[in-house]
Amino acid sequence: MNADLHCHSTVSDGLLAPAAVVRRAHGNGVELLALTDHDELGGLAEARAEAEQLGMKFLDGTEVSVSFGDDQTVHIVALGVDPANVPLVEGLAQVRGGRDSRAMRMAEELDKVGIHGAYAGSLKYAGNPALISRSHFARYIVELGHARDVKSVFDHWLAKGKPGYVSHPWATFEDAMGWILGAGGVAVIAHPGRYRLSKAELQQMFGVFKDLGGRGIEVISGAHSGEMIAEYANVARKYGFLASRASDFHGPGESYADLGKLPHLPDDLTPVWSEFF
Ligand code: AMP
Ligand code: MN
Ligand code: MN
Ligand code: MN
């Protein structure tokens, strides 16, 4: 099955509206899609309605921002959650609540290195202060002409250790897992190949995740090289994790992979969607 269980719409930092994401996925041959906006459930009703119209399978999802260890950020994808579950809805609202003040602090730091007006400029892209993310800052900095693409903005200004990076407390691992499992969802570690964690820290993170009821890992991710796919397939075998396939699409021309345009899972792994279909 062509499943793609991780992507973004304008309800977080994607470029396409929820229904447009679904139409593009369908056009690309996707048979099962999950929309997973950052700490948001607001696009799911629109996306699900469009998927039903097109006869495509759909899972309600979100990608929860979690703080781990010494100022590390880990993303946990929740699949098959009930979007009306009150603790989940309230928990995510609380996580989003910190974005606006963080954005103001980022803008202050960027101002010191000659990038002016970044709060207002980025807010123009985000639309809503509760959704403002580094991606919106990156688009504004490209607009100013300081960099040719979003990727180089991260490399110069927004990645950890760069001048516009501001550390921020996201959800705790315990809270995020409680909300996801309480809402009937399956929790999946997003893009494990992207974290700047040592091998030992990664293993520790997988252990904590599993102890808290985590079930899945993105073996195939738009951000993964062939080597990473082999490495995280082995992690799935070792921990007994279900395997996910995930583009992490944000928009045309702005992502590692387009919707559904990904390698297939290794044959011996159990797909995470076998929990649902
Ligand atoms: P935030 O949640 O505001 O910290 O923003 C994180 C988002 O920035 C991620 O979800 C990605 O969409 C994007 N991002 C993070 N690192 C990079 C990178 N190196 N290149 C491009 N986009 C990135
Ligand atoms: Mn994003
Ligand atoms: Mn992510
Ligand atoms: Mn994502």
PDB file of C-alpha atoms and ligand atoms in Angstrom:
ATOM      1  CA  MET A   1       0.000   0.000   0.000  1.00  0.00           C
ATOM      2  CA  ASN A   2       1.242   3.505  -0.773  1.00  0.00           C
ATOM      3  CA  ALA A   3       0.911   4.965   2.733  1.00  0.00           C
ATOM      4  CA  ASP A   4       2.250   8.361   3.775  1.00  0.00           C
ATOM      5  CA  LEU A   5       1.758   8.988   7.474  1.00  0.00           C
ATOM      6  CA  HIS A   6       3.381  12.370   8.087  1.00  0.00           C
ATOM      7  CA  CYS A   7       2.757  15.714   6.369  1.00  0.00           C
ATOM      8  CA  HIS A   8       1.859  19.330   7.072  1.00  0.00           C
ATOM      9  CA  SER A   9      -0.712  21.886   5.936  1.00  0.00           C
ATOM     10  CA  THR A  10      -1.226  25.626   6.448  1.00  0.00           C
ATOM     11  CA  VAL A  11      -2.659  24.696   9.850  1.00  0.00           C
ATOM     12  CA  SER A  12       0.991  24.444  10.982  1.00  0.00           C
ATOM     13  CA  ASP A  13       4.032  25.190   8.797  1.00  0.00           C
ATOM     14  CA  GLY A  14       2.952  23.645   5.482  1.00  0.00           C
ATOM     15  CA  LEU A  15       2.283  25.644   2.323  1.00  0.00           C
ATOM     16  CA  LEU A  16      -0.958  23.967   1.159  1.00  0.00           C
ATOM     17  CA  ALA A  17      -4.396  23.991   2.772  1.00  0.00           C
ATOM     18  CA  PRO A  18      -5.498  20.633   4.268  1.00  0.00           C
ATOM     19  CA  ALA A  19      -7.772  19.712   1.334  1.00  0.00           C
ATOM     20  CA  ALA A  20      -5.046  20.640  -1.158  1.00  0.00           C
ATOM     21  CA  VAL A  21      -2.564  18.372   0.640  1.00  0.00           C
ATOM     22  CA  VAL A  22      -5.051  15.513   0.324  1.00  0.00           C
ATOM     23  CA  ARG A  23      -5.667  16.201  -3.387  1.00  0.00           C
ATOM     24  CA  ARG A  24      -1.944  16.287  -4.105  1.00  0.00           C
ATOM     25  CA  ALA A  25      -1.408  13.031  -2.195  1.00  0.00           C
ATOM     26  CA  HIS A  26      -4.220  11.379  -4.146  1.00  0.00           C
ATOM     27  CA  GLY A  27      -2.733  12.636  -7.421  1.00  0.00           C
ATOM     28  CA  ASN A  28       0.628  11.135  -6.391  1.00  0.00           C
ATOM     29  CA  GLY A  29      -0.964   7.706  -5.866  1.00  0.00           C
ATOM     30  CA  VAL A  30      -1.176   7.765  -2.059  1.00  0.00           C
ATOM     31  CA  GLU A  31      -3.777   5.251  -0.803  1.00  0.00           C
ATOM     32  CA  LEU A  32      -3.552   6.067   2.918  1.00  0.00           C
ATOM     33  CA  LEU A  33      -2.661   9.513   4.260  1.00  0.00           C
ATOM     34  CA  ALA A  34      -2.257  10.929   7.760  1.00  0.00           C
ATOM     35  CA  LEU A  35      -2.162  14.706   8.201  1.00  0.00           C
ATOM     36  CA  THR A  36       0.167  15.488  11.123  1.00  0.00           C
ATOM     37  CA  ASP A  37       0.353  19.234  11.700  1.00  0.00           C
ATOM     38  CA  HIS A  38       2.679  20.366  14.504  1.00  0.00           C
ATOM     39  CA  ASP A  39       0.771  20.355  17.818  1.00  0.00           C
ATOM     40  CA  GLU A  40      -2.489  20.942  15.931  1.00  0.00           C
ATOM     41  CA  LEU A  41      -5.654  19.040  15.042  1.00  0.00           C
ATOM     42  CA  GLY A  42      -7.414  21.920  13.275  1.00  0.00           C
ATOM     43  CA  GLY A  43      -6.957  20.678   9.696  1.00  0.00           C
ATOM     44  CA  LEU A  44      -8.206  17.137  10.220  1.00  0.00           C
ATOM     45  CA  ALA A  45     -11.921  17.614   9.537  1.00  0.00           C
ATOM     46  CA  GLU A  46     -11.270  19.347   6.209  1.00  0.00           C
ATOM     47  CA  ALA A  47      -8.636  16.791   5.193  1.00  0.00           C
ATOM     48  CA  ARG A  48     -10.767  13.805   6.162  1.00  0.00           C
ATOM     49  CA  ALA A  49     -13.782  15.138   4.214  1.00  0.00           C
ATOM     50  CA  GLU A  50     -11.624  15.566   1.101  1.00  0.00           C
ATOM     51  CA  ALA A  51     -10.123  12.076   1.501  1.00  0.00           C
ATOM     52  CA  GLU A  52     -13.596  10.550   1.801  1.00  0.00           C
ATOM     53  CA  GLN A  53     -14.671  12.409  -1.334  1.00  0.00           C
ATOM     54  CA  LEU A  54     -11.711  10.921  -3.208  1.00  0.00           C
ATOM     55  CA  GLY A  55     -12.114   7.414  -1.752  1.00  0.00           C
ATOM     56  CA  MET A  56      -8.724   7.589  -0.023  1.00  0.00           C
ATOM     57  CA  LYS A  57      -8.012   6.104   3.417  1.00  0.00           C
ATOM     58  CA  PHE A  58      -7.182   8.694   6.076  1.00  0.00           C
ATOM     59  CA  LEU A  59      -5.848   8.734   9.651  1.00  0.00           C
ATOM     60  CA  ASP A  60      -6.204  11.640  12.065  1.00  0.00           C
ATOM     61  CA  GLY A  61      -2.760  12.662  13.246  1.00  0.00           C
ATOM     62  CA  THR A  62      -0.566  15.305  14.822  1.00  0.00           C
ATOM     63  CA  GLU A  63       3.184  15.741  15.389  1.00  0.00           C
ATOM     64  CA  VAL A  64       3.872  16.625  19.008  1.00  0.00           C
ATOM     65  CA  SER A  65       6.934  18.702  19.956  1.00  0.00           C
ATOM     66  CA  VAL A  66       8.635  17.162  22.989  1.00  0.00           C
ATOM     67  CA  SER A  67      11.640  18.260  25.058  1.00  0.00           C
ATOM     68  CA  PHE A  68      14.065  15.515  25.901  1.00  0.00           C
ATOM     69  CA  GLY A  69      17.231  15.496  28.007  1.00  0.00           C
ATOM     70  CA  ASP A  70      19.450  18.556  27.913  1.00  0.00           C
ATOM     71  CA  ASP A  71      17.523  20.951  25.617  1.00  0.00           C
ATOM     72  CA  GLN A  72      16.906  18.452  22.830  1.00  0.00           C
ATOM     73  CA  THR A  73      13.694  18.437  20.817  1.00  0.00           C
ATOM     74  CA  VAL A  74      12.100  15.184  19.690  1.00  0.00           C
ATOM     75  CA  HIS A  75       8.984  14.909  17.540  1.00  0.00           C
ATOM     76  CA  ILE A  76       6.381  12.231  18.219  1.00  0.00           C
ATOM     77  CA  VAL A  77       3.807  11.523  15.515  1.00  0.00           C
ATOM     78  CA  ALA A  78       0.401  10.484  16.845  1.00  0.00           C
ATOM     79  CA  LEU A  79      -1.748   8.390  14.501  1.00  0.00           C
ATOM     80  CA  GLY A  80      -5.426   7.514  14.791  1.00  0.00           C
ATOM     81  CA  VAL A  81      -6.170   9.924  17.625  1.00  0.00           C
ATOM     82  CA  ASP A  82      -9.679  11.128  18.451  1.00  0.00           C
ATOM     83  CA  PRO A  83      -9.513  14.833  17.488  1.00  0.00           C
ATOM     84  CA  ALA A  84     -12.226  15.626  20.042  1.00  0.00           C
ATOM     85  CA  ASN A  85     -10.364  14.127  22.999  1.00  0.00           C
ATOM     86  CA  VAL A  86     -10.293  16.918  25.584  1.00  0.00           C
ATOM     87  CA  PRO A  87      -6.918  16.262  27.303  1.00  0.00           C
ATOM     88  CA  LEU A  88      -5.257  15.990  23.865  1.00  0.00           C
ATOM     89  CA  VAL A  89      -6.917  19.177  22.578  1.00  0.00           C
ATOM     90  CA  GLU A  90      -6.013  21.076  25.758  1.00  0.00           C
ATOM     91  CA  GLY A  91      -2.503  19.652  25.971  1.00  0.00           C
ATOM     92  CA  LEU A  92      -1.690  20.675  22.396  1.00  0.00           C
ATOM     93  CA  ALA A  93      -3.146  24.150  22.972  1.00  0.00           C
ATOM     94  CA  GLN A  94      -0.791  24.518  25.920  1.00  0.00           C
ATOM     95  CA  VAL A  95       2.202  23.464  23.781  1.00  0.00           C
ATOM     96  CA  ARG A  96       1.266  25.953  21.045  1.00  0.00           C
ATOM     97  CA  GLY A  97       0.826  28.677  23.660  1.00  0.00           C
ATOM     98  CA  GLY A  98       4.588  29.023  24.035  1.00  0.00           C
ATOM     99  CA  ARG A  99       5.258  29.693  20.342  1.00  0.00           C
ATOM    100  CA  ASP A 100       4.433  33.388  20.307  1.00  0.00           C
ATOM    101  CA  SER A 101       6.784  34.443  23.128  1.00  0.00           C
ATOM    102  CA  ARG A 102       9.523  32.220  21.706  1.00  0.00           C
ATOM    103  CA  ALA A 103       9.059  33.912  18.318  1.00  0.00           C
ATOM    104  CA  MET A 104       9.476  37.346  19.926  1.00  0.00           C
ATOM    105  CA  ARG A 105      12.701  36.212  21.559  1.00  0.00           C
ATOM    106  CA  MET A 106      13.934  34.760  18.251  1.00  0.00           C
ATOM    107  CA  ALA A 107      13.218  38.085  16.550  1.00  0.00           C
ATOM    108  CA  GLU A 108      15.229  39.935  19.234  1.00  0.00           C
ATOM    109  CA  GLU A 109      18.195  37.626  18.680  1.00  0.00           C
ATOM    110  CA  LEU A 110      17.961  37.952  14.891  1.00  0.00           C
ATOM    111  CA  ASP A 111      17.773  41.742  15.203  1.00  0.00           C
ATOM    112  CA  LYS A 112      21.196  41.693  16.879  1.00  0.00           C
ATOM    113  CA  VAL A 113      22.694  40.021  13.799  1.00  0.00           C
ATOM    114  CA  GLY A 114      21.114  42.399  11.307  1.00  0.00           C
ATOM    115  CA  ILE A 115      17.843  40.662  10.471  1.00  0.00           C
ATOM    116  CA  HIS A 116      15.189  43.212  11.335  1.00  0.00           C
ATOM    117  CA  GLY A 117      11.425  42.973  11.666  1.00  0.00           C
ATOM    118  CA  ALA A 118      11.466  39.183  11.814  1.00  0.00           C
ATOM    119  CA  TYR A 119       8.523  38.834  14.193  1.00  0.00           C
ATOM    120  CA  ALA A 120       6.048  40.766  12.020  1.00  0.00           C
ATOM    121  CA  GLY A 121       7.571  39.337   8.851  1.00  0.00           C
ATOM    122  CA  SER A 122       7.260  35.744  10.008  1.00  0.00           C
ATOM    123  CA  LEU A 123       3.803  36.249  11.445  1.00  0.00           C
ATOM    124  CA  LYS A 124       2.675  37.249   7.949  1.00  0.00           C
ATOM    125  CA  TYR A 125       3.573  33.700   6.836  1.00  0.00           C
ATOM    126  CA  ALA A 126       2.163  31.947   9.921  1.00  0.00           C
ATOM    127  CA  GLY A 127      -1.127  33.846  10.025  1.00  0.00           C
ATOM    128  CA  ASN A 128      -1.646  32.934  13.675  1.00  0.00           C
ATOM    129  CA  PRO A 129       0.848  33.670  16.506  1.00  0.00           C
ATOM    130  CA  ALA A 130       0.062  30.321  18.151  1.00  0.00           C
ATOM    131  CA  LEU A 131       1.360  28.517  15.039  1.00  0.00           C
ATOM    132  CA  ILE A 132       4.481  30.576  14.364  1.00  0.00           C
ATOM    133  CA  SER A 133       7.450  28.285  13.752  1.00  0.00           C
ATOM    134  CA  ARG A 134      11.025  28.431  12.580  1.00  0.00           C
ATOM    135  CA  SER A 135       9.774  27.526   9.089  1.00  0.00           C
ATOM    136  CA  HIS A 136       7.872  30.821   8.913  1.00  0.00           C
ATOM    137  CA  PHE A 137      10.991  32.720  10.022  1.00  0.00           C
ATOM    138  CA  ALA A 138      12.955  30.880   7.332  1.00  0.00           C
ATOM    139  CA  ARG A 139      10.496  31.945   4.613  1.00  0.00           C
ATOM    140  CA  TYR A 140      10.703  35.566   5.740  1.00  0.00           C
ATOM    141  CA  ILE A 141      14.519  35.520   5.775  1.00  0.00           C
ATOM    142  CA  VAL A 142      14.489  34.108   2.232  1.00  0.00           C
ATOM    143  CA  GLU A 143      12.075  36.903   1.252  1.00  0.00           C
ATOM    144  CA  LEU A 144      14.563  39.463   2.631  1.00  0.00           C
ATOM    145  CA  GLY A 145      17.184  38.023   0.284  1.00  0.00           C
ATOM    146  CA  HIS A 146      19.598  36.899   3.023  1.00  0.00           C
ATOM    147  CA  ALA A 147      19.536  33.270   1.832  1.00  0.00           C
ATOM    148  CA  ARG A 148      18.511  31.425  -1.308  1.00  0.00           C
ATOM    149  CA  ASP A 149      16.355  28.768   0.398  1.00  0.00           C
ATOM    150  CA  VAL A 150      14.821  27.677   3.672  1.00  0.00           C
ATOM    151  CA  LYS A 151      17.450  24.999   4.234  1.00  0.00           C
ATOM    152  CA  SER A 152      20.312  27.518   4.184  1.00  0.00           C
ATOM    153  CA  VAL A 153      18.417  29.805   6.589  1.00  0.00           C
ATOM    154  CA  PHE A 154      18.383  26.931   9.103  1.00  0.00           C
ATOM    155  CA  ASP A 155      22.083  26.269   8.515  1.00  0.00           C
ATOM    156  CA  HIS A 156      23.017  29.934   9.133  1.00  0.00           C
ATOM    157  CA  TRP A 157      20.483  31.247  11.637  1.00  0.00           C
ATOM    158  CA  LEU A 158      17.888  28.874  13.017  1.00  0.00           C
ATOM    159  CA  ALA A 159      19.449  25.499  13.846  1.00  0.00           C
ATOM    160  CA  LYS A 160      20.590  24.861  17.405  1.00  0.00           C
ATOM    161  CA  GLY A 161      23.784  26.830  18.086  1.00  0.00           C
ATOM    162  CA  LYS A 162      22.994  29.484  15.450  1.00  0.00           C
ATOM    163  CA  PRO A 163      22.194  33.137  16.346  1.00  0.00           C
ATOM    164  CA  GLY A 164      18.391  32.957  15.962  1.00  0.00           C
ATOM    165  CA  TYR A 165      17.980  29.718  17.905  1.00  0.00           C
ATOM    166  CA  VAL A 166      16.145  30.116  21.197  1.00  0.00           C
ATOM    167  CA  SER A 167      15.761  27.106  23.442  1.00  0.00           C
ATOM    168  CA  HIS A 168      12.185  26.394  24.385  1.00  0.00           C
ATOM    169  CA  PRO A 169      10.387  23.955  26.686  1.00  0.00           C
ATOM    170  CA  TRP A 170       7.949  21.849  24.653  1.00  0.00           C
ATOM    171  CA  ALA A 171       5.761  19.087  26.108  1.00  0.00           C
ATOM    172  CA  THR A 172       7.345  16.590  28.468  1.00  0.00           C
ATOM    173  CA  PHE A 173       7.685  13.073  27.066  1.00  0.00           C
ATOM    174  CA  GLU A 174       5.308  11.821  29.778  1.00  0.00           C
ATOM    175  CA  ASP A 175       2.592  14.381  29.016  1.00  0.00           C
ATOM    176  CA  ALA A 176       2.798  13.929  25.240  1.00  0.00           C
ATOM    177  CA  MET A 177       2.558  10.146  25.479  1.00  0.00           C
ATOM    178  CA  GLY A 178      -0.302  10.396  27.971  1.00  0.00           C
ATOM    179  CA  TRP A 179      -2.295  12.664  25.639  1.00  0.00           C
ATOM    180  CA  ILE A 180      -1.661  10.477  22.573  1.00  0.00           C
ATOM    181  CA  LEU A 181      -2.483   7.142  24.208  1.00  0.00           C
ATOM    182  CA  GLY A 182      -5.434   8.663  26.088  1.00  0.00           C
ATOM    183  CA  ALA A 183      -6.883   9.795  22.742  1.00  0.00           C
ATOM    184  CA  GLY A 184      -6.628   6.244  21.357  1.00  0.00           C
ATOM    185  CA  GLY A 185      -3.595   6.985  19.186  1.00  0.00           C
ATOM    186  CA  VAL A 186      -0.460   5.071  18.279  1.00  0.00           C
ATOM    187  CA  ALA A 187       2.758   7.006  19.017  1.00  0.00           C
ATOM    188  CA  VAL A 188       5.574   6.954  16.451  1.00  0.00           C
ATOM    189  CA  ILE A 189       9.065   8.464  16.688  1.00  0.00           C
ATOM    190  CA  ALA A 190       9.386  10.951  13.836  1.00  0.00           C
ATOM    191  CA  HIS A 191      12.504  11.118  11.597  1.00  0.00           C
ATOM    192  CA  PRO A 192      14.989   9.521  14.059  1.00  0.00           C
ATOM    193  CA  GLY A 193      17.834  10.230  11.642  1.00  0.00           C
ATOM    194  CA  ARG A 194      17.444  13.971  12.127  1.00  0.00           C
ATOM    195  CA  TYR A 195      18.166  14.322  15.834  1.00  0.00           C
ATOM    196  CA  ARG A 196      21.540  15.538  16.967  1.00  0.00           C
ATOM    197  CA  LEU A 197      21.717  12.876  19.668  1.00  0.00           C
ATOM    198  CA  SER A 198      24.642  10.535  20.248  1.00  0.00           C
ATOM    199  CA  LYS A 199      24.084   6.818  19.637  1.00  0.00           C
ATOM    200  CA  ALA A 200      23.782   6.305  23.394  1.00  0.00           C
ATOM    201  CA  GLU A 201      21.286   9.173  23.804  1.00  0.00           C
ATOM    202  CA  LEU A 202      19.218   7.818  20.901  1.00  0.00           C
ATOM    203  CA  GLN A 203      19.076   4.354  22.490  1.00  0.00           C
ATOM    204  CA  GLN A 204      18.059   5.962  25.786  1.00  0.00           C
ATOM    205  CA  MET A 205      15.323   7.927  23.980  1.00  0.00           C
ATOM    206  CA  PHE A 206      13.988   4.770  22.309  1.00  0.00           C
ATOM    207  CA  GLY A 207      13.887   3.063  25.712  1.00  0.00           C
ATOM    208  CA  VAL A 208      12.024   5.940  27.394  1.00  0.00           C
ATOM    209  CA  PHE A 209       9.575   6.066  24.477  1.00  0.00           C
ATOM    210  CA  LYS A 210       8.910   2.330  24.645  1.00  0.00           C
ATOM    211  CA  ASP A 211       8.494   2.394  28.441  1.00  0.00           C
ATOM    212  CA  LEU A 212       5.871   5.135  28.052  1.00  0.00           C
ATOM    213  CA  GLY A 213       3.856   3.028  25.595  1.00  0.00           C
ATOM    214  CA  GLY A 214       5.467   4.103  22.299  1.00  0.00           C
ATOM    215  CA  ARG A 215       4.825   1.637  19.495  1.00  0.00           C
ATOM    216  CA  GLY A 216       6.283   2.885  16.220  1.00  0.00           C
ATOM    217  CA  ILE A 217       9.227   4.463  14.439  1.00  0.00           C
ATOM    218  CA  GLU A 218       9.588   6.155  11.070  1.00  0.00           C
ATOM    219  CA  VAL A 219      11.926   3.793   9.261  1.00  0.00           C
ATOM    220  CA  ILE A 220      11.183   5.439   5.920  1.00  0.00           C
ATOM    221  CA  SER A 221      11.285   9.231   6.205  1.00  0.00           C
ATOM    222  CA  GLY A 222      11.792  11.879   3.550  1.00  0.00           C
ATOM    223  CA  ALA A 223      14.813  12.949   5.583  1.00  0.00           C
ATOM    224  CA  HIS A 224      16.454   9.475   5.663  1.00  0.00           C
ATOM    225  CA  SER A 225      19.362   8.246   3.549  1.00  0.00           C
ATOM    226  CA  GLY A 226      19.595   4.565   2.574  1.00  0.00           C
ATOM    227  CA  GLU A 227      22.009   4.056   5.451  1.00  0.00           C
ATOM    228  CA  MET A 228      19.556   5.576   7.930  1.00  0.00           C
ATOM    229  CA  ILE A 229      16.739   3.381   6.609  1.00  0.00           C
ATOM    230  CA  ALA A 230      18.868   0.284   7.312  1.00  0.00           C
ATOM    231  CA  GLU A 231      19.823   1.596  10.756  1.00  0.00           C
ATOM    232  CA  TYR A 232      16.255   2.371  11.878  1.00  0.00           C
ATOM    233  CA  ALA A 233      14.921  -0.862  10.388  1.00  0.00           C
ATOM    234  CA  ASN A 234      17.325  -2.552  12.808  1.00  0.00           C
ATOM    235  CA  VAL A 235      16.027  -0.395  15.653  1.00  0.00           C
ATOM    236  CA  ALA A 236      12.466  -1.492  14.778  1.00  0.00           C
ATOM    237  CA  ARG A 237      13.580  -5.150  14.908  1.00  0.00           C
ATOM    238  CA  LYS A 238      15.483  -4.708  18.180  1.00  0.00           C
ATOM    239  CA  TYR A 239      12.694  -2.879  20.048  1.00  0.00           C
ATOM    240  CA  GLY A 240       9.761  -4.590  18.337  1.00  0.00           C
ATOM    241  CA  PHE A 241       8.522  -1.271  16.934  1.00  0.00           C
ATOM    242  CA  LEU A 242       5.939  -0.990  14.171  1.00  0.00           C
ATOM    243  CA  ALA A 243       7.387   0.704  11.094  1.00  0.00           C
ATOM    244  CA  SER A 244       6.092   3.893   9.482  1.00  0.00           C
ATOM    245  CA  ARG A 245       6.553   5.470   6.057  1.00  0.00           C
ATOM    246  CA  ALA A 246       6.515   9.243   6.137  1.00  0.00           C
ATOM    247  CA  SER A 247       7.381  12.016   3.668  1.00  0.00           C
ATOM    248  CA  ASP A 248       7.190  14.922   6.180  1.00  0.00           C
ATOM    249  CA  PHE A 249       5.982  16.953   3.194  1.00  0.00           C
ATOM    250  CA  HIS A 250       5.635  20.723   3.858  1.00  0.00           C
ATOM    251  CA  GLY A 251       5.095  22.060   0.358  1.00  0.00           C
ATOM    252  CA  PRO A 252       6.167  21.890  -3.269  1.00  0.00           C
ATOM    253  CA  GLY A 253       9.872  22.696  -3.539  1.00  0.00           C
ATOM    254  CA  GLU A 254      10.343  22.920   0.223  1.00  0.00           C
ATOM    255  CA  SER A 255      10.620  19.307   1.295  1.00  0.00           C
ATOM    256  CA  TYR A 256      12.942  16.337   1.073  1.00  0.00           C
ATOM    257  CA  ALA A 257      10.222  14.163  -0.445  1.00  0.00           C
ATOM    258  CA  ASP A 258       6.884  14.706  -2.161  1.00  0.00           C
ATOM    259  CA  LEU A 259       3.751  13.006  -0.818  1.00  0.00           C
ATOM    260  CA  GLY A 260       3.920   9.238  -1.285  1.00  0.00           C
ATOM    261  CA  LYS A 261       7.172   9.394  -3.277  1.00  0.00           C
ATOM    262  CA  LEU A 262       9.192   7.201  -0.949  1.00  0.00           C
ATOM    263  CA  PRO A 263      10.830   3.777  -0.842  1.00  0.00           C
ATOM    264  CA  HIS A 264       8.744   0.896   0.492  1.00  0.00           C
ATOM    265  CA  LEU A 265       9.242  -0.563   3.973  1.00  0.00           C
ATOM    266  CA  PRO A 266      11.546  -3.569   4.333  1.00  0.00           C
ATOM    267  CA  ASP A 267       9.392  -6.721   3.904  1.00  0.00           C
ATOM    268  CA  ASP A 268      10.004  -8.235   7.348  1.00  0.00           C
ATOM    269  CA  LEU A 269       8.779  -5.168   9.311  1.00  0.00           C
ATOM    270  CA  THR A 270       5.175  -4.752  10.459  1.00  0.00           C
ATOM    271  CA  PRO A 271       3.659  -1.555   9.027  1.00  0.00           C
ATOM    272  CA  VAL A 272       2.165   0.706  11.673  1.00  0.00           C
ATOM    273  CA  TRP A 273      -1.025   0.966   9.572  1.00  0.00           C
ATOM    274  CA  SER A 274      -1.713  -2.735  10.218  1.00  0.00           C
ATOM    275  CA  GLU A 275      -3.048  -1.445  13.573  1.00  0.00           C
ATOM    276  CA  PHE A 276      -5.835   0.367  11.726  1.00  0.00           C
ATOM    277  CA  PHE A 277      -6.579  -1.417   8.438  1.00  0.00           C
TER     278      PHE A 277
HETATM  279  P1  AMP B   1       9.810  24.680  15.305  1.00  0.00           P
HETATM  280  O1  AMP B   1       8.739  23.683  15.628  1.00  0.00           O
HETATM  281  O2  AMP B   1       9.312  26.080  15.264  1.00  0.00           O
HETATM  282  O3  AMP B   1      11.062  24.504  16.089  1.00  0.00           O
HETATM  283  O4  AMP B   1      10.211  24.420  13.774  1.00  0.00           O
HETATM  284  C1  AMP B   1      10.625  23.150  13.387  1.00  0.00           C
HETATM  285  C2  AMP B   1      10.351  22.998  11.901  1.00  0.00           C
HETATM  286  O5  AMP B   1      11.377  23.609  11.154  1.00  0.00           O
HETATM  287  C3  AMP B   1      10.372  21.543  11.480  1.00  0.00           C
HETATM  288  O6  AMP B   1       9.124  20.972  11.627  1.00  0.00           O
HETATM  289  C4  AMP B   1      10.754  21.652  10.031  1.00  0.00           C
HETATM  290  O7  AMP B   1       9.597  21.939   9.268  1.00  0.00           O
HETATM  291  C5  AMP B   1      11.637  22.850   9.988  1.00  0.00           C
HETATM  292  N1  AMP B   1      13.080  22.518  10.013  1.00  0.00           N
HETATM  293  C6  AMP B   1      13.817  22.155  11.076  1.00  0.00           C
HETATM  294  N2  AMP B   1      15.111  21.972  10.725  1.00  0.00           N
HETATM  295  C7  AMP B   1      15.164  22.234   9.399  1.00  0.00           C
HETATM  296  C8  AMP B   1      16.231  22.246   8.424  1.00  0.00           C
HETATM  297  N3  AMP B   1      17.480  21.947   8.768  1.00  0.00           N
HETATM  298  N4  AMP B   1      15.913  22.565   7.144  1.00  0.00           N
HETATM  299  C9  AMP B   1      14.653  22.879   6.798  1.00  0.00           C
HETATM  300  N5  AMP B   1      13.626  22.893   7.662  1.00  0.00           N
HETATM  301  C10 AMP B   1      13.875  22.582   8.943  1.00  0.00           C
HETATM  302 MN    MN B   2       7.615  21.500  10.140  1.00  0.00          MN
HETATM  303 MN    MN B   3       9.404  16.941  12.767  1.00  0.00          MN
HETATM  304 MN    MN B   4       6.912  17.019  10.373  1.00  0.00          MN
END
